[in-house]
Amino acid sequence: MSNEVVLYHAENGVATVTLNRPDQRNAINPKACDAIRSAFDRVEEDPDVHIAILTGAGTLFCAGMDLKAFAGGAGDTILFGKYGFGGFVKRPRTKPVIAAVEGAALAGGFEMMLACDMVVAGTSAQFALPEVRIGLIPGAGGAVRLPVSIPRVRANEILLTGKPFGAKDAADWGVINQVTADGDALSTAQTIASDIASNAPLAVRHTLAIANQAHAENDAAHWPQNNKIIMEIGQTADAAEGARAFIEKRKPVWQGK
């Protein structure tokens, strides 16, 4: 396996961007942010690429932010660098992106998935926004996007409990498009991508822009408050304690401040 933190491959109009930190559960650190940003620069700039797939190497799509990097002071770089978390969640795009999820999409990984236009997942895949369990908020788009994508009460359950849920529930609730056999998420995404890539590129781009307009307007209205709150929360004693407790594999002791 390559030691590059993100792999890029383009063929027949389809680019595949693979998060490649399997030993770290594909968690996002500053180097990964830069690499993801660069990969999608290539997607946007290459006239021969019409659609992209985002996936993860190994057994997990993405576990979210690298909490060791966060505890080491890299939180602002990861969360507030160009295009937001992972260099991706706030990126303006003209070409569709399909997430191919195996294993789990957690926290920021789930939020990167939400930023995609379609999602395919293996039957054993798990999803969660567990930030409240470590003293943070789902500030990379989870609290902004989920309540306008699925029923508000369901979104609140996901956001406020932090509990994981499976691929069947994700499909039933409209969080993902298709559930495949484990190991088939990428090949299924490639089939969908090939179908889309065979269509007229300009028509696809303009259709996508219209389809995403309402979500884009919602994002624009709510990102400033979202960012203000996550910056404040990130400086609290509870946020520091949550990260330490996670790294030390113990139950956090909350101070409420």
PDB file of C-alpha atoms in Angstrom:
ATOM      1  CA  MET A   1       0.000   0.000   0.000  1.00  0.00           C
ATOM      2  CA  SER A   2       1.260   3.477  -0.888  1.00  0.00           C
ATOM      3  CA  ASN A   3       2.386   5.715   1.963  1.00  0.00           C
ATOM      4  CA  GLU A   4       0.499   8.666   0.450  1.00  0.00           C
ATOM      5  CA  VAL A   5      -2.313   9.792   2.745  1.00  0.00           C
ATOM      6  CA  VAL A   6      -4.714  10.141  -0.209  1.00  0.00           C
ATOM      7  CA  LEU A   7      -4.692   8.094  -3.413  1.00  0.00           C
ATOM      8  CA  TYR A   8      -6.006   9.409  -6.734  1.00  0.00           C
ATOM      9  CA  HIS A   9      -6.954   7.437  -9.814  1.00  0.00           C
ATOM     10  CA  ALA A  10      -8.899   8.610 -12.877  1.00  0.00           C
ATOM     11  CA  GLU A  11     -10.236   6.419 -15.669  1.00  0.00           C
ATOM     12  CA  ASN A  12     -13.106   6.676 -18.162  1.00  0.00           C
ATOM     13  CA  GLY A  13     -14.347   9.964 -16.772  1.00  0.00           C
ATOM     14  CA  VAL A  14     -14.421   8.764 -13.151  1.00  0.00           C
ATOM     15  CA  ALA A  15     -11.901   9.851 -10.493  1.00  0.00           C
ATOM     16  CA  THR A  16     -11.518   7.779  -7.327  1.00  0.00           C
ATOM     17  CA  VAL A  17     -10.183   9.589  -4.268  1.00  0.00           C
ATOM     18  CA  THR A  18      -9.167   7.185  -1.479  1.00  0.00           C
ATOM     19  CA  LEU A  19      -8.416   8.215   2.096  1.00  0.00           C
ATOM     20  CA  ASN A  20      -5.294   6.209   2.855  1.00  0.00           C
ATOM     21  CA  ARG A  21      -4.540   6.188   6.569  1.00  0.00           C
ATOM     22  CA  PRO A  22      -6.009   2.756   7.390  1.00  0.00           C
ATOM     23  CA  ASP A  23      -3.847   2.280  10.489  1.00  0.00           C
ATOM     24  CA  GLN A  24      -5.320   5.529  11.851  1.00  0.00           C
ATOM     25  CA  ARG A  25      -8.872   4.617  10.745  1.00  0.00           C
ATOM     26  CA  ASN A  26      -8.505   7.168   7.939  1.00  0.00           C
ATOM     27  CA  ALA A  27      -8.753   9.953  10.521  1.00  0.00           C
ATOM     28  CA  ILE A  28      -8.225  13.455   9.194  1.00  0.00           C
ATOM     29  CA  ASN A  29      -5.101  15.399  10.164  1.00  0.00           C
ATOM     30  CA  PRO A  30      -3.673  18.543   8.503  1.00  0.00           C
ATOM     31  CA  LYS A  31      -1.697  16.527   5.926  1.00  0.00           C
ATOM     32  CA  ALA A  32      -4.854  14.651   4.919  1.00  0.00           C
ATOM     33  CA  CYS A  33      -6.734  17.956   4.577  1.00  0.00           C
ATOM     34  CA  ASP A  34      -4.116  19.238   2.137  1.00  0.00           C
ATOM     35  CA  ALA A  35      -4.147  15.999   0.145  1.00  0.00           C
ATOM     36  CA  ILE A  36      -7.949  15.824  -0.120  1.00  0.00           C
ATOM     37  CA  ARG A  37      -8.085  19.465  -1.186  1.00  0.00           C
ATOM     38  CA  SER A  38      -5.482  18.825  -3.872  1.00  0.00           C
ATOM     39  CA  ALA A  39      -7.265  15.696  -5.104  1.00  0.00           C
ATOM     40  CA  PHE A  40     -10.528  17.545  -5.640  1.00  0.00           C
ATOM     41  CA  ASP A  41      -8.657  20.412  -7.283  1.00  0.00           C
ATOM     42  CA  ARG A  42      -7.627  17.787  -9.845  1.00  0.00           C
ATOM     43  CA  VAL A  43     -11.216  16.584 -10.187  1.00  0.00           C
ATOM     44  CA  GLU A  44     -12.462  20.092 -10.872  1.00  0.00           C
ATOM     45  CA  GLU A  45      -9.622  21.045 -13.202  1.00  0.00           C
ATOM     46  CA  ASP A  46      -9.496  17.900 -15.360  1.00  0.00           C
ATOM     47  CA  PRO A  47     -11.914  18.231 -18.318  1.00  0.00           C
ATOM     48  CA  ASP A  48     -11.812  14.457 -18.801  1.00  0.00           C
ATOM     49  CA  VAL A  49     -13.166  13.784 -15.288  1.00  0.00           C
ATOM     50  CA  HIS A  50     -16.946  14.081 -14.988  1.00  0.00           C
ATOM     51  CA  ILE A  51     -17.620  12.531 -11.586  1.00  0.00           C
ATOM     52  CA  ALA A  52     -15.675  11.412  -8.505  1.00  0.00           C
ATOM     53  CA  ILE A  53     -15.916   8.717  -5.861  1.00  0.00           C
ATOM     54  CA  LEU A  54     -14.693   9.294  -2.292  1.00  0.00           C
ATOM     55  CA  THR A  55     -13.806   6.157  -0.352  1.00  0.00           C
ATOM     56  CA  GLY A  56     -11.472   4.871   2.347  1.00  0.00           C
ATOM     57  CA  ALA A  57      -8.681   2.303   2.340  1.00  0.00           C
ATOM     58  CA  GLY A  58      -8.836  -0.666   4.675  1.00  0.00           C
ATOM     59  CA  THR A  59     -11.863  -1.583   6.740  1.00  0.00           C
ATOM     60  CA  LEU A  60     -13.192   1.903   7.526  1.00  0.00           C
ATOM     61  CA  PHE A  61     -14.382   4.863   5.459  1.00  0.00           C
ATOM     62  CA  CYS A  62     -13.313   7.560   7.948  1.00  0.00           C
ATOM     63  CA  ALA A  63     -13.382   7.918  11.735  1.00  0.00           C
ATOM     64  CA  GLY A  64     -13.412  11.726  11.576  1.00  0.00           C
ATOM     65  CA  MET A  65     -10.878  14.131  13.002  1.00  0.00           C
ATOM     66  CA  ASP A  66      -7.564  12.781  14.247  1.00  0.00           C
ATOM     67  CA  LEU A  67      -8.046  13.531  17.949  1.00  0.00           C
ATOM     68  CA  LYS A  68      -4.332  13.245  18.640  1.00  0.00           C
ATOM     69  CA  ALA A  69      -3.815  16.051  16.111  1.00  0.00           C
ATOM     70  CA  PHE A  70      -6.675  17.996  17.752  1.00  0.00           C
ATOM     71  CA  ALA A  71      -5.186  17.534  21.218  1.00  0.00           C
ATOM     72  CA  GLY A  72      -1.862  18.700  19.774  1.00  0.00           C
ATOM     73  CA  GLY A  73      -3.358  22.016  18.670  1.00  0.00           C
ATOM     74  CA  ALA A  74      -4.190  21.280  15.020  1.00  0.00           C
ATOM     75  CA  GLY A  75      -7.963  21.582  15.431  1.00  0.00           C
ATOM     76  CA  ASP A  76      -8.266  24.973  13.749  1.00  0.00           C
ATOM     77  CA  THR A  77      -6.248  23.811  10.738  1.00  0.00           C
ATOM     78  CA  ILE A  78      -8.394  20.704  10.328  1.00  0.00           C
ATOM     79  CA  LEU A  79     -11.743  22.422  10.881  1.00  0.00           C
ATOM     80  CA  PHE A  80     -11.260  25.901   9.459  1.00  0.00           C
ATOM     81  CA  GLY A  81      -8.706  25.507   6.679  1.00  0.00           C
ATOM     82  CA  LYS A  82      -9.716  26.199   3.097  1.00  0.00           C
ATOM     83  CA  TYR A  83     -13.035  24.451   2.329  1.00  0.00           C
ATOM     84  CA  GLY A  84     -13.550  23.444   5.949  1.00  0.00           C
ATOM     85  CA  PHE A  85     -13.075  20.024   7.514  1.00  0.00           C
ATOM     86  CA  GLY A  86     -10.927  17.754   5.401  1.00  0.00           C
ATOM     87  CA  GLY A  87     -10.557  20.479   2.789  1.00  0.00           C
ATOM     88  CA  PHE A  88     -13.892  19.165   1.513  1.00  0.00           C
ATOM     89  CA  VAL A  89     -17.119  19.768   3.456  1.00  0.00           C
ATOM     90  CA  LYS A  90     -17.527  23.395   2.326  1.00  0.00           C
ATOM     91  CA  ARG A  91     -15.945  23.025  -1.074  1.00  0.00           C
ATOM     92  CA  PRO A  92     -17.870  24.528  -4.015  1.00  0.00           C
ATOM     93  CA  ARG A  93     -18.030  21.777  -6.647  1.00  0.00           C
ATOM     94  CA  THR A  94     -19.351  21.524 -10.184  1.00  0.00           C
ATOM     95  CA  LYS A  95     -19.010  17.736 -10.510  1.00  0.00           C
ATOM     96  CA  PRO A  96     -20.917  15.112  -8.516  1.00  0.00           C
ATOM     97  CA  VAL A  97     -19.243  13.001  -5.847  1.00  0.00           C
ATOM     98  CA  ILE A  98     -20.381   9.575  -4.639  1.00  0.00           C
ATOM     99  CA  ALA A  99     -19.278   8.293  -1.226  1.00  0.00           C
ATOM    100  CA  ALA A 100     -18.484   4.561  -1.125  1.00  0.00           C
ATOM    101  CA  VAL A 101     -18.601   3.529   2.529  1.00  0.00           C
ATOM    102  CA  GLU A 102     -17.337   0.321   4.087  1.00  0.00           C
ATOM    103  CA  GLY A 103     -16.953  -0.246   7.820  1.00  0.00           C
ATOM    104  CA  ALA A 104     -17.969   3.074   9.309  1.00  0.00           C
ATOM    105  CA  ALA A 105     -18.380   6.784   8.645  1.00  0.00           C
ATOM    106  CA  LEU A 106     -18.077   8.519  11.997  1.00  0.00           C
ATOM    107  CA  ALA A 107     -18.044  12.135  13.167  1.00  0.00           C
ATOM    108  CA  GLY A 108     -16.225  14.192  10.538  1.00  0.00           C
ATOM    109  CA  GLY A 109     -16.164  11.127   8.291  1.00  0.00           C
ATOM    110  CA  PHE A 110     -19.967  11.070   8.396  1.00  0.00           C
ATOM    111  CA  GLU A 111     -19.972  14.808   7.676  1.00  0.00           C
ATOM    112  CA  MET A 112     -17.700  14.324   4.660  1.00  0.00           C
ATOM    113  CA  MET A 113     -20.165  11.686   3.489  1.00  0.00           C
ATOM    114  CA  LEU A 114     -23.043  14.154   3.952  1.00  0.00           C
ATOM    115  CA  ALA A 115     -21.166  16.626   1.752  1.00  0.00           C
ATOM    116  CA  CYS A 116     -21.248  14.120  -1.119  1.00  0.00           C
ATOM    117  CA  ASP A 117     -24.100  13.960  -3.616  1.00  0.00           C
ATOM    118  CA  MET A 118     -24.835  10.224  -3.306  1.00  0.00           C
ATOM    119  CA  VAL A 119     -23.837   7.444  -0.917  1.00  0.00           C
ATOM    120  CA  VAL A 120     -23.415   3.688  -1.319  1.00  0.00           C
ATOM    121  CA  ALA A 121     -22.595   1.585   1.755  1.00  0.00           C
ATOM    122  CA  GLY A 122     -21.826  -2.005   2.652  1.00  0.00           C
ATOM    123  CA  THR A 123     -24.467  -3.812   4.684  1.00  0.00           C
ATOM    124  CA  SER A 124     -22.344  -3.833   7.868  1.00  0.00           C
ATOM    125  CA  ALA A 125     -21.485  -0.126   7.666  1.00  0.00           C
ATOM    126  CA  GLN A 126     -22.079   1.983  10.767  1.00  0.00           C
ATOM    127  CA  PHE A 127     -22.745   5.712  10.987  1.00  0.00           C
ATOM    128  CA  ALA A 128     -22.621   8.161  13.882  1.00  0.00           C
ATOM    129  CA  LEU A 129     -22.105  11.755  14.925  1.00  0.00           C
ATOM    130  CA  PRO A 130     -20.641  11.091  18.394  1.00  0.00           C
ATOM    131  CA  GLU A 131     -19.176  14.565  18.976  1.00  0.00           C
ATOM    132  CA  VAL A 132     -21.390  15.307  21.997  1.00  0.00           C
ATOM    133  CA  ARG A 133     -19.819  12.286  23.682  1.00  0.00           C
ATOM    134  CA  ILE A 134     -16.381  13.919  23.580  1.00  0.00           C
ATOM    135  CA  GLY A 135     -17.411  17.497  24.406  1.00  0.00           C
ATOM    136  CA  LEU A 136     -17.615  18.817  20.843  1.00  0.00           C
ATOM    137  CA  ILE A 137     -20.392  19.551  18.339  1.00  0.00           C
ATOM    138  CA  PRO A 138     -20.934  18.118  14.837  1.00  0.00           C
ATOM    139  CA  GLY A 139     -19.447  21.284  13.394  1.00  0.00           C
ATOM    140  CA  ALA A 140     -18.308  20.029   9.983  1.00  0.00           C
ATOM    141  CA  GLY A 141     -21.809  20.100   8.540  1.00  0.00           C
ATOM    142  CA  GLY A 142     -23.657  17.489  10.576  1.00  0.00           C
ATOM    143  CA  ALA A 143     -25.775  19.914  12.586  1.00  0.00           C
ATOM    144  CA  VAL A 144     -26.320  22.078   9.499  1.00  0.00           C
ATOM    145  CA  ARG A 145     -27.125  19.459   6.875  1.00  0.00           C
ATOM    146  CA  LEU A 146     -28.726  16.509   8.614  1.00  0.00           C
ATOM    147  CA  PRO A 147     -31.894  18.292   9.869  1.00  0.00           C
ATOM    148  CA  VAL A 148     -32.741  19.461   6.338  1.00  0.00           C
ATOM    149  CA  SER A 149     -31.952  16.084   4.768  1.00  0.00           C
ATOM    150  CA  ILE A 150     -34.075  13.816   6.987  1.00  0.00           C
ATOM    151  CA  PRO A 151     -36.980  14.373   9.441  1.00  0.00           C
ATOM    152  CA  ARG A 152     -35.973  16.801  12.194  1.00  0.00           C
ATOM    153  CA  VAL A 153     -36.831  14.440  15.052  1.00  0.00           C
ATOM    154  CA  ARG A 154     -34.698  11.683  13.543  1.00  0.00           C
ATOM    155  CA  ALA A 155     -31.831  14.115  12.967  1.00  0.00           C
ATOM    156  CA  ASN A 156     -32.061  15.280  16.575  1.00  0.00           C
ATOM    157  CA  GLU A 157     -31.833  11.679  17.793  1.00  0.00           C
ATOM    158  CA  ILE A 158     -28.659  11.132  15.778  1.00  0.00           C
ATOM    159  CA  LEU A 159     -27.123  14.471  16.770  1.00  0.00           C
ATOM    160  CA  LEU A 160     -27.961  14.486  20.480  1.00  0.00           C
ATOM    161  CA  THR A 161     -27.434  10.849  21.456  1.00  0.00           C
ATOM    162  CA  GLY A 162     -24.296  10.296  19.391  1.00  0.00           C
ATOM    163  CA  LYS A 163     -25.295   6.644  19.060  1.00  0.00           C
ATOM    164  CA  PRO A 164     -24.336   4.648  15.943  1.00  0.00           C
ATOM    165  CA  PHE A 165     -26.868   3.260  13.488  1.00  0.00           C
ATOM    166  CA  GLY A 166     -26.591   0.770  10.653  1.00  0.00           C
ATOM    167  CA  ALA A 167     -26.846   0.815   6.890  1.00  0.00           C
ATOM    168  CA  LYS A 168     -30.443  -0.443   6.755  1.00  0.00           C
ATOM    169  CA  ASP A 169     -31.647   2.384   9.007  1.00  0.00           C
ATOM    170  CA  ALA A 170     -29.507   4.857   7.051  1.00  0.00           C
ATOM    171  CA  ALA A 171     -31.197   3.779   3.823  1.00  0.00           C
ATOM    172  CA  ASP A 172     -34.690   3.763   5.367  1.00  0.00           C
ATOM    173  CA  TRP A 173     -34.167   7.273   6.722  1.00  0.00           C
ATOM    174  CA  GLY A 174     -32.804   8.602   3.420  1.00  0.00           C
ATOM    175  CA  VAL A 175     -29.238   9.160   4.621  1.00  0.00           C
ATOM    176  CA  ILE A 176     -27.779   6.868   1.941  1.00  0.00           C
ATOM    177  CA  ASN A 177     -28.866   5.703  -1.521  1.00  0.00           C
ATOM    178  CA  GLN A 178     -28.024   1.998  -1.649  1.00  0.00           C
ATOM    179  CA  VAL A 179     -26.933  -0.836   0.613  1.00  0.00           C
ATOM    180  CA  THR A 180     -24.650  -3.420  -0.993  1.00  0.00           C
ATOM    181  CA  ALA A 181     -22.982  -6.603   0.119  1.00  0.00           C
ATOM    182  CA  ASP A 182     -19.942  -5.874   2.271  1.00  0.00           C
ATOM    183  CA  GLY A 183     -16.982  -5.184   0.025  1.00  0.00           C
ATOM    184  CA  ASP A 184     -19.143  -4.116  -2.929  1.00  0.00           C
ATOM    185  CA  ALA A 185     -19.683  -0.448  -2.083  1.00  0.00           C
ATOM    186  CA  LEU A 186     -16.883   0.797  -4.324  1.00  0.00           C
ATOM    187  CA  SER A 187     -17.811  -1.363  -7.320  1.00  0.00           C
ATOM    188  CA  THR A 188     -21.460  -0.314  -6.998  1.00  0.00           C
ATOM    189  CA  ALA A 189     -20.420   3.323  -6.781  1.00  0.00           C
ATOM    190  CA  GLN A 190     -18.257   2.826  -9.868  1.00  0.00           C
ATOM    191  CA  THR A 191     -21.257   1.444 -11.790  1.00  0.00           C
ATOM    192  CA  ILE A 192     -23.373   4.457 -10.837  1.00  0.00           C
ATOM    193  CA  ALA A 193     -20.501   6.812 -11.635  1.00  0.00           C
ATOM    194  CA  SER A 194     -19.997   5.226 -15.053  1.00  0.00           C
ATOM    195  CA  ASP A 195     -23.688   5.682 -15.845  1.00  0.00           C
ATOM    196  CA  ILE A 196     -23.473   9.361 -14.890  1.00  0.00           C
ATOM    197  CA  ALA A 197     -20.153   9.886 -16.688  1.00  0.00           C
ATOM    198  CA  SER A 198     -21.746   8.657 -19.930  1.00  0.00           C
ATOM    199  CA  ASN A 199     -24.280  11.493 -19.831  1.00  0.00           C
ATOM    200  CA  ALA A 200     -23.761  14.993 -21.220  1.00  0.00           C
ATOM    201  CA  PRO A 201     -21.231  16.661 -18.844  1.00  0.00           C
ATOM    202  CA  LEU A 202     -22.690  20.163 -18.980  1.00  0.00           C
ATOM    203  CA  ALA A 203     -26.203  18.861 -18.462  1.00  0.00           C
ATOM    204  CA  VAL A 204     -25.047  16.867 -15.421  1.00  0.00           C
ATOM    205  CA  ARG A 205     -23.258  19.852 -13.893  1.00  0.00           C
ATOM    206  CA  HIS A 206     -26.157  22.261 -14.361  1.00  0.00           C
ATOM    207  CA  THR A 207     -28.700  19.725 -13.138  1.00  0.00           C
ATOM    208  CA  LEU A 208     -26.580  19.137 -10.036  1.00  0.00           C
ATOM    209  CA  ALA A 209     -26.307  22.883  -9.412  1.00  0.00           C
ATOM    210  CA  ILE A 210     -30.085  23.300  -9.537  1.00  0.00           C
ATOM    211  CA  ALA A 211     -30.713  20.212  -7.400  1.00  0.00           C
ATOM    212  CA  ASN A 212     -28.295  21.428  -4.712  1.00  0.00           C
ATOM    213  CA  GLN A 213     -29.374  25.057  -4.709  1.00  0.00           C
ATOM    214  CA  ALA A 214     -31.700  24.839  -1.696  1.00  0.00           C
ATOM    215  CA  HIS A 215     -29.081  22.993   0.355  1.00  0.00           C
ATOM    216  CA  ALA A 216     -26.413  25.504  -0.661  1.00  0.00           C
ATOM    217  CA  GLU A 217     -28.596  28.390   0.492  1.00  0.00           C
ATOM    218  CA  ASN A 218     -29.233  26.652   3.815  1.00  0.00           C
ATOM    219  CA  ASP A 219     -25.513  26.023   4.287  1.00  0.00           C
ATOM    220  CA  ALA A 220     -24.638  29.645   3.564  1.00  0.00           C
ATOM    221  CA  ALA A 221     -27.152  30.870   6.130  1.00  0.00           C
ATOM    222  CA  HIS A 222     -26.006  28.589   8.932  1.00  0.00           C
ATOM    223  CA  TRP A 223     -22.229  28.160   8.571  1.00  0.00           C
ATOM    224  CA  PRO A 224     -21.300  31.447  10.357  1.00  0.00           C
ATOM    225  CA  GLN A 225     -23.202  30.505  13.540  1.00  0.00           C
ATOM    226  CA  ASN A 226     -21.983  26.914  13.274  1.00  0.00           C
ATOM    227  CA  ASN A 227     -18.368  28.073  13.075  1.00  0.00           C
ATOM    228  CA  LYS A 228     -18.778  30.545  15.937  1.00  0.00           C
ATOM    229  CA  ILE A 229     -20.141  27.842  18.230  1.00  0.00           C
ATOM    230  CA  ILE A 230     -17.570  25.206  17.354  1.00  0.00           C
ATOM    231  CA  MET A 231     -14.733  27.684  17.926  1.00  0.00           C
ATOM    232  CA  GLU A 232     -16.168  28.484  21.358  1.00  0.00           C
ATOM    233  CA  ILE A 233     -16.788  24.829  22.236  1.00  0.00           C
ATOM    234  CA  GLY A 234     -13.302  23.874  21.080  1.00  0.00           C
ATOM    235  CA  GLN A 235     -11.794  26.132  23.739  1.00  0.00           C
ATOM    236  CA  THR A 236     -13.759  24.653  26.643  1.00  0.00           C
ATOM    237  CA  ALA A 237     -12.461  22.417  29.407  1.00  0.00           C
ATOM    238  CA  ASP A 238     -14.970  19.747  28.377  1.00  0.00           C
ATOM    239  CA  ALA A 239     -13.615  19.637  24.817  1.00  0.00           C
ATOM    240  CA  ALA A 240     -10.077  19.163  26.102  1.00  0.00           C
ATOM    241  CA  GLU A 241     -11.262  16.519  28.574  1.00  0.00           C
ATOM    242  CA  GLY A 242     -13.231  14.687  25.884  1.00  0.00           C
ATOM    243  CA  ALA A 243     -10.196  14.413  23.618  1.00  0.00           C
ATOM    244  CA  ARG A 244      -7.943  13.299  26.493  1.00  0.00           C
ATOM    245  CA  ALA A 245     -10.462  10.712  27.663  1.00  0.00           C
ATOM    246  CA  PHE A 246     -10.805   9.319  24.144  1.00  0.00           C
ATOM    247  CA  ILE A 247      -7.039   9.003  23.723  1.00  0.00           C
ATOM    248  CA  GLU A 248      -6.675   7.480  27.211  1.00  0.00           C
ATOM    249  CA  LYS A 249      -9.664   5.154  26.610  1.00  0.00           C
ATOM    250  CA  ARG A 250     -11.547   6.197  29.722  1.00  0.00           C
ATOM    251  CA  LYS A 251     -14.873   7.777  30.576  1.00  0.00           C
ATOM    252  CA  PRO A 252     -14.722  11.612  30.487  1.00  0.00           C
ATOM    253  CA  VAL A 253     -15.386  13.689  33.597  1.00  0.00           C
ATOM    254  CA  TRP A 254     -17.454  16.666  32.436  1.00  0.00           C
ATOM    255  CA  GLN A 255     -17.174  20.074  34.112  1.00  0.00           C
ATOM    256  CA  GLY A 256     -19.889  21.830  32.143  1.00  0.00           C
ATOM    257  CA  LYS A 257     -17.512  24.593  31.097  1.00  0.00           C
TER     258      LYS A 257
END
